[in-house]
CSV table of C-alpha atoms and ligand atoms in Angstrom, one decimal:
chain,number,residue,atom,x,y,z
A,1,UNK,CA,65.2,28.3,94.4
A,2,UNK,CA,64.0,29.4,91.0
A,3,UNK,CA,66.2,28.6,88.0
A,4,UNK,CA,65.6,32.1,86.6
A,5,UNK,CA,64.8,35.0,88.9
A,6,UNK,CA,64.0,38.4,87.4
A,7,UNK,CA,63.8,40.7,90.4
A,8,UNK,CA,62.3,44.2,89.9
A,9,UNK,CA,64.1,45.0,86.7
A,10,UNK,CA,63.8,48.3,84.8
A,11,UNK,CA,65.1,49.2,81.4
A,12,UNK,CA,65.0,52.1,79.0
A,13,UNK,CA,65.8,53.0,75.4
A,14,UNK,CA,67.3,56.4,75.7
A,15,UNK,CA,65.0,58.4,77.9
A,16,UNK,CA,62.0,56.2,77.3
A,17,UNK,CA,61.4,53.8,80.1
A,18,UNK,CA,60.2,50.4,78.7
A,19,UNK,CA,60.3,48.1,81.8
A,20,UNK,CA,59.3,49.2,85.2
A,21,UNK,CA,60.0,47.0,88.2
A,22,UNK,CA,59.3,43.7,86.3
A,23,UNK,CA,59.6,40.6,88.5
A,24,UNK,CA,59.1,37.0,87.3
A,25,UNK,CA,60.6,33.6,87.9
A,26,UNK,CA,60.9,30.3,86.1
A,27,UNK,CA,61.4,27.1,88.0
A,28,UNK,CA,63.4,24.2,86.6
A,29,UNK,CA,61.2,22.1,84.4
A,30,UNK,CA,58.5,24.7,83.9
A,31,UNK,CA,57.1,26.2,80.7
A,32,UNK,CA,56.3,29.8,81.6
A,33,UNK,CA,54.8,32.2,79.1
A,34,UNK,CA,54.9,36.0,79.0
A,35,UNK,CA,52.0,37.5,77.1
A,36,UNK,CA,51.0,41.1,76.4
A,37,UNK,CA,50.1,43.5,73.7
A,38,UNK,CA,52.5,44.8,71.0
A,39,UNK,CA,55.1,47.1,72.5
A,40,UNK,CA,54.4,45.9,76.1
A,41,UNK,CA,58.1,45.1,76.6
A,42,UNK,CA,58.2,41.3,76.2
A,43,UNK,CA,61.1,41.2,73.8
A,44,UNK,CA,62.9,43.8,75.9
A,45,UNK,CA,62.5,41.5,78.9
A,46,UNK,CA,64.2,38.6,77.2
A,47,UNK,CA,66.9,40.9,75.8
A,48,UNK,CA,67.5,42.2,79.4
A,49,UNK,CA,67.9,38.6,80.6
A,50,UNK,CA,70.3,37.8,77.8
A,51,UNK,CA,72.4,40.9,78.6
A,52,UNK,CA,71.6,42.6,75.4
A,53,UNK,CA,69.8,45.5,77.1
A,54,UNK,CA,71.3,47.2,80.1
A,55,UNK,CA,69.3,47.3,83.3
A,56,UNK,CA,68.6,50.6,85.0
A,57,UNK,CA,67.4,48.8,88.1
A,58,UNK,CA,66.8,45.4,89.6
A,59,UNK,CA,68.6,42.2,89.1
A,60,UNK,CA,68.5,38.9,87.1
A,61,UNK,CA,69.8,35.7,88.7
A,62,UNK,CA,70.2,32.4,87.0
A,63,UNK,CA,70.9,29.3,89.0
A,64,UNK,CA,71.7,31.6,91.9
A,65,UNK,CA,74.2,33.6,89.9
A,66,UNK,CA,73.8,37.4,89.4
A,67,UNK,CA,73.9,38.1,85.7
A,68,UNK,CA,74.7,41.8,86.1
A,69,UNK,CA,77.7,42.9,84.1
A,70,UNK,CA,78.0,39.6,82.3
A,71,UNK,CA,78.3,39.6,78.6
A,72,UNK,CA,75.7,38.0,76.4
A,73,UNK,CA,78.3,35.4,75.6
A,74,UNK,CA,78.9,34.5,79.2
A,75,UNK,CA,75.1,34.3,79.7
A,76,UNK,CA,74.8,31.7,76.9
A,77,UNK,CA,77.7,29.8,78.5
A,78,UNK,CA,75.9,29.8,81.9
A,79,UNK,CA,73.0,28.0,80.2
A,80,UNK,CA,70.5,30.4,78.7
A,81,UNK,CA,69.6,29.9,75.0
A,82,UNK,CA,67.7,32.7,73.2
A,83,UNK,CA,65.8,32.3,69.9
A,84,UNK,CA,65.2,36.0,69.1
A,85,UNK,CA,62.2,37.6,67.5
A,86,UNK,CA,62.1,37.6,63.7
A,87,UNK,CA,63.9,34.4,62.6
A,88,UNK,CA,67.4,35.8,62.8
A,89,UNK,CA,69.4,33.3,60.9
A,90,UNK,CA,72.6,33.9,59.0
A,91,UNK,CA,71.1,34.0,55.5
A,92,UNK,CA,74.3,33.3,53.5
A,93,UNK,CA,75.3,30.4,55.7
A,94,UNK,CA,74.0,26.9,55.3
A,95,UNK,CA,71.7,25.2,57.8
A,96,UNK,CA,74.6,23.2,59.2
A,97,UNK,CA,76.8,26.3,59.6
A,98,UNK,CA,74.0,28.1,61.5
A,99,UNK,CA,73.6,25.1,63.8
A,100,UNK,CA,77.4,25.0,64.3
A,101,UNK,CA,77.4,28.6,65.3
A,102,UNK,CA,74.8,27.9,67.9
A,103,UNK,CA,77.3,25.5,69.6
A,104,UNK,CA,80.1,28.0,69.6
A,105,UNK,CA,80.3,28.0,73.4
A,106,UNK,CA,81.1,24.3,73.5
A,107,UNK,CA,84.2,22.4,72.7
A,108,UNK,CA,83.3,18.8,73.1
A,109,UNK,CA,82.9,17.1,69.7
A,110,UNK,CA,80.9,14.3,71.2
A,111,UNK,CA,78.5,16.6,72.8
A,112,UNK,CA,78.2,18.6,69.6
A,113,UNK,CA,77.4,15.5,67.6
A,114,UNK,CA,74.8,14.5,70.2
A,115,UNK,CA,73.1,17.8,70.2
A,116,UNK,CA,73.2,18.1,66.5
A,117,UNK,CA,71.5,14.8,66.1
A,118,UNK,CA,68.9,15.7,68.8
A,119,UNK,CA,68.1,19.0,67.0
A,120,UNK,CA,67.8,17.3,63.7
A,121,UNK,CA,65.5,14.6,65.3
A,122,UNK,CA,63.3,17.5,66.5
A,123,UNK,CA,63.3,19.2,63.1
A,124,UNK,CA,63.5,16.5,60.4
A,125,UNK,CA,62.9,19.3,57.8
A,126,UNK,CA,66.3,20.8,58.7
A,127,UNK,CA,68.0,17.4,58.2
A,128,UNK,CA,66.9,17.4,54.6
A,129,UNK,CA,68.3,20.8,54.0
A,130,UNK,CA,71.7,20.9,55.8
A,131,UNK,CA,73.6,22.3,52.8
A,132,UNK,CA,70.9,24.8,51.8
A,133,UNK,CA,71.6,28.5,52.3
A,134,UNK,CA,69.5,29.5,55.2
A,135,UNK,CA,68.2,32.6,53.4
A,136,UNK,CA,66.4,30.4,50.9
A,137,UNK,CA,64.5,28.4,53.6
A,138,UNK,CA,60.8,29.1,53.9
A,139,UNK,CA,59.7,31.3,56.8
A,140,UNK,CA,58.7,28.3,58.9
A,141,UNK,CA,62.0,26.5,58.2
A,142,UNK,CA,63.9,29.6,59.3
A,143,UNK,CA,61.9,29.7,62.5
A,144,UNK,CA,62.8,26.0,63.1
A,145,UNK,CA,66.5,26.8,62.5
A,146,UNK,CA,66.4,29.8,64.9
A,147,UNK,CA,65.0,27.5,67.6
A,148,UNK,CA,67.4,24.7,66.7
A,149,UNK,CA,70.3,27.0,66.9
A,150,UNK,CA,69.3,28.2,70.4
A,151,UNK,CA,69.1,24.5,71.5
A,152,UNK,CA,72.7,23.8,70.2
A,153,UNK,CA,74.2,25.5,73.2
A,154,UNK,CA,72.5,22.8,75.3
A,155,UNK,CA,70.8,25.4,77.4
A,156,UNK,CA,69.1,24.7,80.8
A,157,UNK,CA,66.7,27.4,79.9
A,158,UNK,CA,65.6,28.4,76.4
A,159,UNK,CA,63.8,31.6,75.7
A,160,UNK,CA,61.7,31.7,72.6
A,161,UNK,CA,60.4,35.0,71.3
A,162,UNK,CA,57.3,34.6,69.1
A,163,UNK,CA,58.3,31.2,67.7
A,164,UNK,CA,55.0,30.8,65.8
A,165,UNK,CA,54.8,34.2,64.3
A,166,UNK,CA,53.7,34.2,60.7
A,167,UNK,CA,53.5,30.5,60.4
A,168,UNK,CA,50.6,28.5,58.8
A,169,UNK,CA,48.2,26.9,61.2
A,170,UNK,CA,49.7,23.5,60.7
A,171,UNK,CA,53.2,24.7,61.3
A,172,UNK,CA,52.0,26.6,64.4
A,173,UNK,CA,50.8,23.2,65.7
A,174,UNK,CA,54.2,21.7,64.8
A,175,UNK,CA,56.1,24.4,66.7
A,176,UNK,CA,53.9,24.1,69.8
A,177,UNK,CA,54.5,20.3,69.7
A,178,UNK,CA,58.2,20.9,69.5
A,179,UNK,CA,58.1,23.3,72.5
A,180,UNK,CA,56.4,20.6,74.5
A,181,UNK,CA,58.9,18.1,73.3
A,182,UNK,CA,61.8,20.4,74.3
A,183,UNK,CA,60.4,20.7,77.7
A,184,UNK,CA,59.7,17.0,78.1
A,185,UNK,CA,63.4,16.4,77.3
A,186,UNK,CA,64.3,18.5,80.4
A,187,UNK,CA,64.9,22.0,79.0
A,188,UNK,CA,63.1,24.8,80.9
A,189,UNK,CA,61.2,27.2,78.6
A,190,UNK,CA,60.3,30.9,78.8
A,191,UNK,CA,58.0,31.6,75.9
A,192,UNK,CA,56.7,34.8,74.4
A,193,UNK,CA,53.7,34.4,72.2
A,194,UNK,CA,51.0,36.6,70.5
A,195,UNK,CA,49.1,33.3,70.3
A,196,UNK,CA,48.3,33.6,74.0
A,197,UNK,CA,45.7,30.9,74.1
A,198,UNK,CA,48.0,28.3,72.6
A,199,UNK,CA,50.8,29.4,74.8
A,200,UNK,CA,48.7,29.1,78.0
A,201,UNK,CA,47.5,25.7,76.9
A,202,UNK,CA,51.1,24.3,77.0
A,203,UNK,CA,52.4,26.5,79.8
A,204,UNK,CA,52.5,25.8,83.5
A,205,UNK,CA,52.2,29.5,84.5
A,206,UNK,CA,52.0,32.8,82.8
A,207,UNK,CA,52.6,36.5,83.2
A,208,UNK,CA,50.8,39.4,81.6
A,209,UNK,CA,52.9,42.4,80.8
A,210,UNK,CA,51.1,45.7,80.2
A,211,UNK,CA,53.1,48.8,79.3
A,212,UNK,CA,56.3,47.5,80.9
A,213,UNK,CA,54.7,46.3,84.1
A,214,UNK,CA,53.6,42.9,85.2
A,215,UNK,CA,49.8,43.2,85.4
A,216,UNK,CA,48.9,39.6,86.3
A,217,UNK,CA,50.7,36.4,87.3
A,218,UNK,CA,49.0,33.1,87.7
A,219,UNK,CA,48.8,29.5,86.7
A,220,UNK,CA,48.1,29.0,83.0
A,221,UNK,CA,44.8,27.4,83.8
A,222,UNK,CA,43.6,30.4,85.8
A,223,UNK,CA,44.8,32.9,83.2
A,224,UNK,CA,42.9,30.9,80.5
A,225,UNK,CA,39.8,31.0,82.6
A,226,UNK,CA,40.0,34.7,83.5
A,227,UNK,CA,37.5,37.0,81.8
A,228,UNK,CA,39.9,39.9,81.8
A,229,UNK,CA,42.7,37.9,80.1
A,230,UNK,CA,40.2,36.4,77.7
A,231,UNK,CA,38.8,39.8,76.7
A,232,UNK,CA,42.2,41.4,76.2
A,233,UNK,CA,44.4,38.7,74.9
A,234,UNK,CA,42.5,35.6,73.9
A,235,UNK,CA,40.1,37.2,71.4
A,236,UNK,CA,37.1,37.4,73.6
A,237,UNK,CA,34.8,34.4,74.4
A,238,UNK,CA,36.2,31.3,76.1
A,239,UNK,CA,37.0,28.5,73.7
B,301,LIG,N1,66.0,49.6,70.1
B,301,LIG,C1,65.0,50.4,70.5
B,301,LIG,N2,65.0,51.7,70.6
B,301,LIG,C2,64.0,52.5,71.0
B,301,LIG,N3,62.8,51.9,71.4
B,301,LIG,C3,62.7,50.6,71.4
B,301,LIG,C4,63.8,49.7,70.9
B,301,LIG,N4,63.3,48.5,71.0
B,301,LIG,C5,62.1,48.5,71.5
B,301,LIG,N5,61.7,49.8,71.7
B,301,LIG,C6,60.4,50.2,72.2
B,301,LIG,O1,60.2,49.6,73.5
B,301,LIG,C7,58.8,49.2,73.7
B,301,LIG,C8,58.8,47.7,74.0
B,301,LIG,O2,59.3,47.0,72.9
B,301,LIG,P1,59.4,45.4,72.8
B,301,LIG,O3,60.0,45.0,71.6
B,301,LIG,O4,60.0,44.9,74.1
B,301,LIG,O5,57.8,45.0,72.9
B,301,LIG,P2,57.1,43.6,72.7
B,301,LIG,O6,56.2,43.4,73.9
B,301,LIG,O7,58.1,42.5,72.4
B,301,LIG,O8,56.2,43.9,71.4
B,301,LIG,P3,55.8,42.9,70.2
B,301,LIG,O9,54.6,42.1,70.7
B,301,LIG,O10,55.3,43.9,69.2
B,301,LIG,O11,57.0,42.2,69.8
B,301,LIG,C9,58.1,49.5,72.4
B,301,LIG,O12,57.5,50.8,72.6
B,301,LIG,C10,59.2,49.7,71.4
B,301,LIG,O13,58.9,50.7,70.4
B,302,LIG,MG1,58.5,41.4,70.8
């Protein structure tokens, strides 16, 4: 059984349909990437899974449980972490306070301390800046904080929406290394990336979303080798 099963979901903003019958699944231990052009509906898909966008059809199941009618809060508690698009950190709070907020679903002090240490091991830059106001962090540091905060709920599945957006080439490498590391530590990953080639390089499988519909689903290797994917999403010629 898949850990996450998105089964024919549809969603709309007002009267504009954005997702039409989207199905995908993520097995425990996998890194799965969702790629597609701007506006294809990638962010909306993650928001629908997190309960932030209402479904107009279909179902989402996580570890066998139907997520319909559950609040975003409950969905976090069930084990889905979500680092949203655009480095949403609480600017006036410190780094430490932001990480504490990520753990709001949990009550065990010991577990909190363990996760806190683990996140700071993954992001040593954050450890040096625990008392700094998050709004004064660099863009890359804010991105790390957004990912770190999502990991603080000790999710079984973490969804990352454009984690490398706007980062320098070196930081992009760091972030992809971190994603691999997160997966190696046992967290399943659903990853959205504009940087499709990099994403497919670390992923097991991928889906291509076009205008709210799944256009292709395959192993990451096959998608990387596909001429159609290459032309549309990987900047042309094979690397
Ligand atoms: N709150 C909203 N109200 C109205 N339309 C919206 C809203 N959010 C997104 N949309 C529209 O829904 C479509 C899908 O948006 P979404 O953010 O899911 O795309 P995306 O694939 O994540 O794109 P990008 O790569 O640019 O982040 C777009 O046409 C967008 O304009
Ligand atoms: Mg998006």
